[in-house]
Coordinates of C-alpha atoms and ligand atoms in Angstrom, one line a residue:
M1 CA 0.0 0.1 0.1
E2 CA 1.2 3.5 -0.6
T3 CA 2.4 5.8 2.0
V4 CA -0.1 8.7 2.6
L5 CA 1.4 11.5 4.2
F6 CA -0.7 14.6 5.6
T7 CA 0.9 17.9 5.8
T8 CA 0.3 21.3 6.8
D9 CA 3.7 22.2 5.4
I10 CA 3.7 21.1 1.7
Q11 CA 6.8 22.7 0.7
N12 CA 8.9 21.1 3.6
S13 CA 7.4 17.7 3.4
L14 CA 8.1 17.7 -0.4
A15 CA 11.7 18.9 -0.1
E16 CA 12.3 16.0 2.6
V17 CA 10.9 13.5 -0.2
L18 CA 13.2 15.0 -2.7
R19 CA 16.1 14.8 -0.5
A20 CA 15.7 11.3 0.7
R21 CA 16.6 9.8 -2.8
S22 CA 18.7 11.3 -5.7
Y23 CA 16.6 11.4 -8.8
S24 CA 18.2 12.1 -12.2
K25 CA 15.3 14.6 -13.0
V26 CA 12.3 15.7 -11.5
V27 CA 9.2 16.3 -13.7
V28 CA 6.2 18.3 -12.5
L29 CA 3.0 17.5 -14.4
T30 CA 0.2 20.2 -13.9
D31 CA -3.0 21.2 -15.8
V32 CA -3.3 25.0 -16.5
N33 CA -5.3 25.5 -13.2
T34 CA -3.1 23.7 -11.0
R35 CA 0.0 25.2 -12.7
E36 CA -1.4 28.8 -11.7
H37 CA -2.7 27.8 -8.3
C38 CA -1.0 24.8 -6.8
L39 CA 2.6 25.0 -8.4
P40 CA 3.5 28.3 -6.3
L41 CA 2.8 26.3 -3.1
I42 CA 5.6 23.9 -4.0
Q43 CA 7.8 25.8 -6.1
D44 CA 10.5 26.5 -3.5
A45 CA 10.9 22.8 -2.7
L46 CA 12.0 22.3 -6.4
L47 CA 15.3 22.5 -7.9
S48 CA 15.8 24.9 -10.9
D49 CA 16.2 22.2 -13.6
V50 CA 12.8 20.7 -13.3
L51 CA 11.0 19.9 -16.2
H52 CA 7.3 21.3 -16.4
I53 CA 4.7 19.7 -18.4
T54 CA 1.4 21.4 -18.4
V55 CA -1.9 20.0 -20.2
P56 CA -5.3 21.3 -20.5
A57 CA -7.6 21.0 -17.7
G58 CA -10.7 18.7 -17.6
E59 CA -11.9 15.0 -18.0
Q60 CA -12.2 15.8 -21.8
H61 CA -8.4 15.8 -21.9
K62 CA -8.0 12.8 -19.8
T63 CA -6.9 11.1 -23.3
L64 CA -4.4 9.1 -25.3
E65 CA -3.7 12.5 -27.1
T66 CA -2.7 14.1 -23.8
C67 CA -0.6 11.1 -22.8
S68 CA 1.0 11.4 -26.1
I69 CA 1.9 15.0 -25.3
I70 CA 3.3 14.0 -21.9
W71 CA 5.4 10.9 -23.2
T72 CA 6.8 13.2 -25.8
A73 CA 7.9 15.8 -23.6
M74 CA 9.5 13.1 -21.4
T75 CA 11.3 11.6 -24.3
E76 CA 12.7 14.8 -25.6
A77 CA 14.0 15.5 -22.1
V78 CA 15.9 12.1 -22.3
L79 CA 14.2 11.0 -19.0
D80 CA 15.6 7.9 -17.7
R81 CA 14.3 5.5 -15.2
Q82 CA 15.9 7.2 -12.1
A83 CA 13.6 10.2 -12.9
L84 CA 10.6 11.1 -10.8
V85 CA 7.3 12.5 -11.9
I86 CA 5.3 14.6 -9.5
N87 CA 1.6 14.8 -10.4
L88 CA 0.2 18.1 -9.1
G89 CA -3.4 18.2 -9.6
G90 CA -6.9 16.7 -9.2
G91 CA -8.0 13.1 -10.1
V92 CA -7.5 13.7 -13.8
I93 CA -3.6 14.7 -13.2
G94 CA -3.3 11.9 -10.9
D95 CA -4.6 9.1 -12.9
M96 CA -3.3 10.3 -16.2
G97 CA 0.1 11.2 -14.7
G98 CA 0.5 8.1 -12.8
F99 CA -0.5 6.1 -15.9
C100 CA 2.1 7.9 -18.2
A101 CA 4.8 7.5 -15.6
S102 CA 4.0 3.6 -15.2
V103 CA 4.4 2.7 -18.6
Y104 CA 7.2 5.2 -19.7
K105 CA 10.3 2.8 -20.0
R106 CA 8.1 0.3 -18.5
G107 CA 7.6 2.4 -15.4
I108 CA 9.4 5.2 -13.4
P109 CA 8.7 6.4 -9.9
F110 CA 6.0 9.1 -9.5
L111 CA 4.6 11.1 -6.6
T112 CA 1.0 12.0 -6.2
I113 CA 0.1 15.5 -4.8
P114 CA -3.7 15.7 -5.0
T115 CA -5.1 19.2 -5.1
T116 CA -9.0 18.6 -5.1
L117 CA -10.9 17.3 -2.4
L118 CA -12.1 14.4 -4.5
S119 CA -8.6 13.4 -5.2
Q120 CA -7.5 13.9 -1.7
V121 CA -10.1 11.5 -0.2
D122 CA -10.3 9.1 -3.0
A123 CA -8.7 9.1 -6.4
S124 CA -5.1 9.3 -5.1
V125 CA -5.6 6.3 -2.8
G126 CA -5.7 2.7 -4.1
G127 CA -3.4 2.7 -7.3
K128 CA -6.0 2.7 -9.9
L129 CA -4.6 4.7 -12.8
G130 CA -5.7 5.4 -16.2
I131 CA -7.3 7.3 -19.0
D132 CA -10.7 7.5 -21.0
F133 CA -10.9 6.0 -24.4
M134 CA -13.6 6.1 -27.0
G135 CA -15.8 7.8 -24.8
F136 CA -15.5 5.0 -22.0
K137 CA -14.1 6.2 -18.6
N138 CA -11.0 4.9 -17.3
H139 CA -11.1 2.4 -20.2
L140 CA -7.1 2.0 -20.4
G141 CA -5.3 1.9 -17.2
V142 CA -3.0 -0.1 -14.7
F143 CA -2.9 -0.8 -11.0
Q144 CA 0.4 1.0 -9.7
L145 CA 1.3 2.6 -6.6
P146 CA 3.0 5.9 -6.1
E147 CA 6.1 6.4 -4.3
K148 CA 4.0 8.6 -1.8
V149 CA 0.9 10.5 -1.7
L150 CA 1.3 14.0 0.0
I151 CA -1.9 15.4 1.3
A152 CA -2.2 19.2 2.0
P153 CA -5.5 20.7 2.6
A154 CA -4.1 24.1 2.0
F155 CA -4.5 23.5 -1.8
L156 CA -8.2 23.6 -1.3
A157 CA -8.3 27.3 -0.7
T158 CA -8.2 28.1 -4.3
L159 CA -10.6 25.1 -5.5
P160 CA -14.0 26.4 -7.0
Q161 CA -16.8 25.8 -4.5
R162 CA -18.8 23.5 -6.8
E163 CA -15.5 21.2 -7.2
L164 CA -15.3 21.1 -3.5
R165 CA -18.8 20.1 -3.2
S166 CA -18.3 17.3 -6.0
G167 CA -15.4 15.7 -3.6
Y168 CA -17.7 15.9 -0.4
A169 CA -20.0 13.4 -2.2
E170 CA -17.2 10.9 -1.8
V171 CA -16.6 11.9 2.0
I172 CA -20.4 11.2 2.5
K173 CA -20.1 8.1 0.7
H174 CA -17.3 6.7 2.7
G175 CA -19.4 7.5 5.9
L176 CA -22.5 5.6 4.4
I177 CA -20.7 2.5 3.5
R178 CA -18.5 2.2 6.5
D179 CA -19.3 4.6 9.4
V180 CA -22.5 5.9 10.4
V181 CA -21.3 8.2 13.2
F182 CA -19.0 9.9 10.8
F183 CA -21.9 10.3 8.2
R184 CA -24.2 11.6 11.0
A185 CA -21.5 14.2 12.0
L186 CA -21.1 15.5 8.4
P187 CA -22.8 18.9 8.2
S188 CA -25.4 19.5 5.3
K189 CA -25.6 23.2 6.1
D190 CA -22.5 25.5 5.9
W191 CA -20.6 22.3 4.9
E192 CA -17.9 24.4 3.3
Q193 CA -16.7 25.5 6.7
Q194 CA -15.8 22.4 8.2
D195 CA -12.4 21.2 9.4
W196 CA -11.2 19.5 6.3
T197 CA -8.1 18.4 7.7
R198 CA -10.1 16.0 10.1
V199 CA -12.5 15.1 7.5
I200 CA -10.0 14.5 4.8
R201 CA -7.8 12.3 7.3
H202 CA -10.8 10.1 8.4
S203 CA -12.3 9.7 4.9
V204 CA -8.9 8.6 3.5
G205 CA -8.7 6.0 6.5
I206 CA -12.0 4.6 5.1
K207 CA -10.9 4.1 1.7
K208 CA -7.4 3.0 2.6
A209 CA -8.6 0.1 4.9
V210 CA -11.0 -0.9 2.3
V211 CA -8.6 -1.1 -0.4
E212 CA -5.8 -2.8 1.7
V213 CA -8.2 -5.6 2.3
D214 CA -8.7 -5.9 -1.5
P215 CA -6.5 -4.0 -3.7
K216 CA -7.6 -5.6 -7.1
E217 CA -11.5 -5.3 -6.3
A218 CA -12.2 -9.1 -6.2
G219 CA -14.8 -8.3 -3.4
L220 CA -14.9 -5.8 -0.7
R221 CA -13.6 -3.0 -2.7
K222 CA -16.8 -2.9 -4.6
I223 CA -18.6 -1.3 -1.8
L224 CA -16.7 1.9 -2.7
N225 CA -18.9 1.7 -5.9
F226 CA -22.0 2.5 -3.8
G227 CA -23.8 5.2 -5.8
H228 CA -21.7 4.7 -8.8
S229 CA -23.9 2.2 -10.8
I230 CA -26.6 4.6 -11.4
G231 CA -24.4 7.9 -10.8
H232 CA -21.9 6.9 -13.5
A233 CA -24.8 6.2 -16.0
V234 CA -26.4 9.8 -15.2
E235 CA -22.9 11.2 -15.4
S236 CA -22.2 9.8 -19.0
F237 CA -25.4 10.9 -19.9
Y238 CA -24.8 14.5 -19.2
L239 CA -21.3 14.5 -20.3
T240 CA -22.2 15.8 -23.9
S241 CA -24.8 18.3 -22.5
S242 CA -24.2 21.9 -22.3
N243 CA -24.1 21.8 -18.7
P244 CA -22.4 18.4 -17.6
L245 CA -22.8 17.2 -14.0
L246 CA -19.6 17.0 -11.9
H247 CA -18.6 13.4 -10.8
G248 CA -19.7 14.0 -7.3
E249 CA -23.0 15.6 -8.3
A250 CA -24.1 12.4 -10.2
I251 CA -23.0 10.2 -7.4
A252 CA -25.1 12.2 -4.9
L253 CA -28.0 11.3 -7.2
G254 CA -26.8 7.8 -7.6
M255 CA -26.6 7.4 -3.8
I256 CA -30.3 8.5 -3.4
A257 CA -31.4 6.2 -6.0
E258 CA -29.2 3.2 -4.8
G259 CA -30.5 4.2 -1.3
F260 CA -33.9 3.5 -2.6
L261 CA -32.8 0.0 -3.9
S262 CA -31.2 -0.7 -0.6
F263 CA -34.6 0.0 1.1
E264 CA -36.4 -2.1 -1.5
K265 CA -34.2 -5.0 -1.6
I266 CA -31.9 -5.4 1.4
G267 CA -33.6 -4.0 4.4
L268 CA -32.5 -0.3 4.7
S269 CA -35.3 1.2 7.0
F270 CA -37.6 3.8 5.6
E271 CA -36.2 6.4 8.2
E272 CA -32.7 5.7 7.0
L273 CA -33.6 6.2 3.5
N274 CA -35.1 9.5 4.4
E275 CA -32.2 10.4 6.3
L276 CA -29.6 9.6 3.7
S277 CA -31.9 11.4 0.9
H278 CA -32.4 14.5 2.9
K279 CA -28.8 15.2 3.7
L280 CA -27.8 14.6 0.1
L281 CA -30.5 16.8 -1.3
Q282 CA -29.7 19.6 1.2
V283 CA -26.0 19.7 0.0
F284 CA -26.4 19.0 -3.6
G285 CA -30.0 20.2 -4.5
K286 CA -32.0 18.2 -7.2
V287 CA -30.9 17.5 -10.7
D288 CA -33.9 17.8 -13.0
L289 CA -33.9 14.4 -14.9
N290 CA -36.3 14.4 -17.8
T291 CA -38.4 11.3 -17.9
E292 CA -37.9 11.1 -21.6
N293 CA -34.2 10.5 -20.8
L294 CA -34.9 7.3 -18.5
D295 CA -34.3 4.8 -21.1
A296 CA -31.0 6.2 -22.4
I297 CA -29.8 6.2 -18.7
L298 CA -31.0 2.6 -18.2
D299 CA -28.9 1.7 -21.4
L300 CA -26.0 3.3 -19.9
C301 CA -26.4 1.3 -16.5
A302 CA -26.3 -1.8 -18.8
Q303 CA -22.9 -1.0 -20.1
D304 CA -21.2 -0.3 -16.6
K305 CA -17.8 -2.0 -16.2
K306 CA -19.1 -3.5 -13.2
N307 CA -21.4 -5.8 -14.8
E308 CA -20.9 -9.3 -15.0
G309 CA -22.9 -10.8 -18.0
N310 CA -26.5 -9.5 -18.2
T311 CA -26.7 -9.1 -14.6
Q312 CA -26.3 -5.9 -13.1
L313 CA -24.5 -6.1 -9.6
F314 CA -24.9 -3.2 -7.1
S315 CA -23.3 -2.4 -3.8
L316 CA -26.3 -1.6 -1.4
L317 CA -26.6 -0.6 2.2
P318 CA -28.3 -3.0 4.6
T319 CA -28.1 -0.1 7.0
L320 CA -26.4 3.3 7.3
G321 CA -22.8 2.6 7.7
D322 CA -22.6 -0.8 6.1
C323 CA -22.5 -2.0 2.6
S324 CA -23.0 -5.3 0.7
F325 CA -21.9 -5.9 -2.8
N326 CA -22.7 -8.2 -5.8
I327 CA -26.6 -7.5 -5.4
P328 CA -28.2 -8.3 -8.6
V329 CA -30.6 -5.6 -9.8
T330 CA -33.0 -5.6 -12.8
P331 CA -33.5 -2.8 -15.2
E332 CA -37.1 -2.3 -14.0
E333 CA -35.8 -1.9 -10.3
I334 CA -33.4 0.7 -11.6
K335 CA -36.3 2.6 -13.3
H336 CA -38.3 2.7 -9.8
A337 CA -35.1 3.8 -8.0
I338 CA -34.8 6.8 -10.6
I339 CA -38.4 7.4 -10.5
Y340 CA -38.1 7.6 -6.6
Y341 CA -35.4 10.2 -7.0
Q342 CA -37.6 12.3 -9.6
Q343 CA -40.4 12.7 -7.2
L344 CA -38.5 13.7 -4.2
H345 CA -38.9 17.3 -3.2
L346 CA -36.4 19.7 -1.5
A347 CA -37.1 20.1 2.0
Ligands
LIG1 N1 -8.2 6.4 -9.4 C1 -9.3 6.3 -8.6 O1 -9.3 5.6 -7.8 C2 -10.2 7.3 -8.9 C3 -11.2 7.6 -7.9 C4 -12.3 8.7 -8.0 C5 -12.1 9.4 -9.1 N2 -11.2 9.4 -10.1 C6 -10.8 10.2 -11.1 O2 -10.7 11.4 -10.8 C7 -10.9 12.3 -11.9 C8 -12.0 13.5 -11.1 O3 -11.1 14.1 -10.3 P1 -11.2 15.7 -9.9 O4 -12.6 15.9 -9.5 O5 -10.1 16.1 -9.0 O6 -11.2 16.5 -11.3 P2 -10.0 17.4 -12.0 O7 -8.8 16.8 -11.9 O8 -10.5 17.6 -13.5 O9 -10.1 18.6 -11.0 C9 -11.3 19.5 -11.2 C10 -10.9 20.8 -11.6 O10 -10.4 21.6 -10.5 C11 -9.0 22.2 -11.0 N3 -8.2 22.2 -9.9 C12 -7.5 21.3 -9.1 N4 -7.1 21.5 -8.3 C13 -7.2 22.9 -8.0 C14 -6.9 23.9 -6.9 N5 -6.2 23.5 -5.8 N6 -7.2 25.2 -7.1 C15 -8.0 25.5 -8.2 N7 -8.3 24.6 -9.2 C16 -8.0 23.4 -9.1 C17 -8.6 21.5 -12.1 O11 -7.8 22.1 -13.0 C18 -9.9 21.0 -12.7 O12 -10.3 22.1 -13.6 C19 -12.0 11.6 -12.9 O13 -11.3 11.4 -14.1 C20 -12.1 10.2 -12.1 O14 -12.3 9.2 -13.1 C21 -10.2 8.2 -10.0
LIG2 ZN1 -16.6 8.4 -7.4

């Protein structure tokens, strides 16, 4: 398992990591936003002959084309296998930069410095790396661990509020699947103003504990997919719309719909379902899912990577704070779950 290091002094922590081994060259991969907002926070820890590679920001650039730009820059700089890549950014940079480092000359070491809440509590931990291909999310990828993950909440100061909220969905998910006390303590009002250091530590702890038991997703790791079966389908559906949903926004919706399936199928109580739905609606509001889009969303559910054969296998909650996996769900049941979401009202 990777070493996750929390720090309130990222400059110093990074300098220490860089001093611990002698690298032939250090590469810093950023996107245009993290170059502007995050690079200044680590600049002084870097030596002067660092190679900077900056790519466009956003999921639509998590592609083979962008990898090609990265590999070209690495090759032109004659990087050898003693070089280090520092991935400074959100989940897109973490997944893609890690992937590029892992296959360049059969793999060179890399460091992950996650700069979004989502990447700090989720994407940076667990060794899944990859890129999107032909419109399929994370279609090409590998499992590979970074040298270290350095988590510094200071980066969140410049993160747009909507991005912060997107990451908050994964924090809430970690509570729902593993720790009801943590879930209940998470605020739905003024949630932006919480003690992020404490929340991130706890949330990463949950993810790490799950992944350590089941690194390659043979079983238990599937519980991290709660909310993601329907959530991913909705996210994919809106990907091409004029106002796409952020990952966490789609997952919040997915958790409500899959909460309903948990109630219908495996004994989540009605009170617990209401509690879950209420908190998520308070934080995320309601997405206006048009009824005429239902079939398209159901089709997308059927294409999910997590399906085995024709059966759709979901991770559902028997009670808040616990999650079961491999529960077969029919398209008709998914339809009902989405209809449940549609008829909810904001309190
Ligand atoms: N590997 C995994 O286990 C795993 C888990 C969950 C998600 N993911 C992946 O993570 C990606 C989503 O990650 P994300 O939400 O971090 O998206 P992202 O990397 O696109 O970052 C979101 C936006 O915030 C900007 N940004 C990042 N840090 C900033 C900062 N500190 N200040 C200002 N702007 C900043 C980025 O430039 C980008 O525009 C998806 O591709 C998803 O597939 C991977
Ligand atoms: Zn997610």
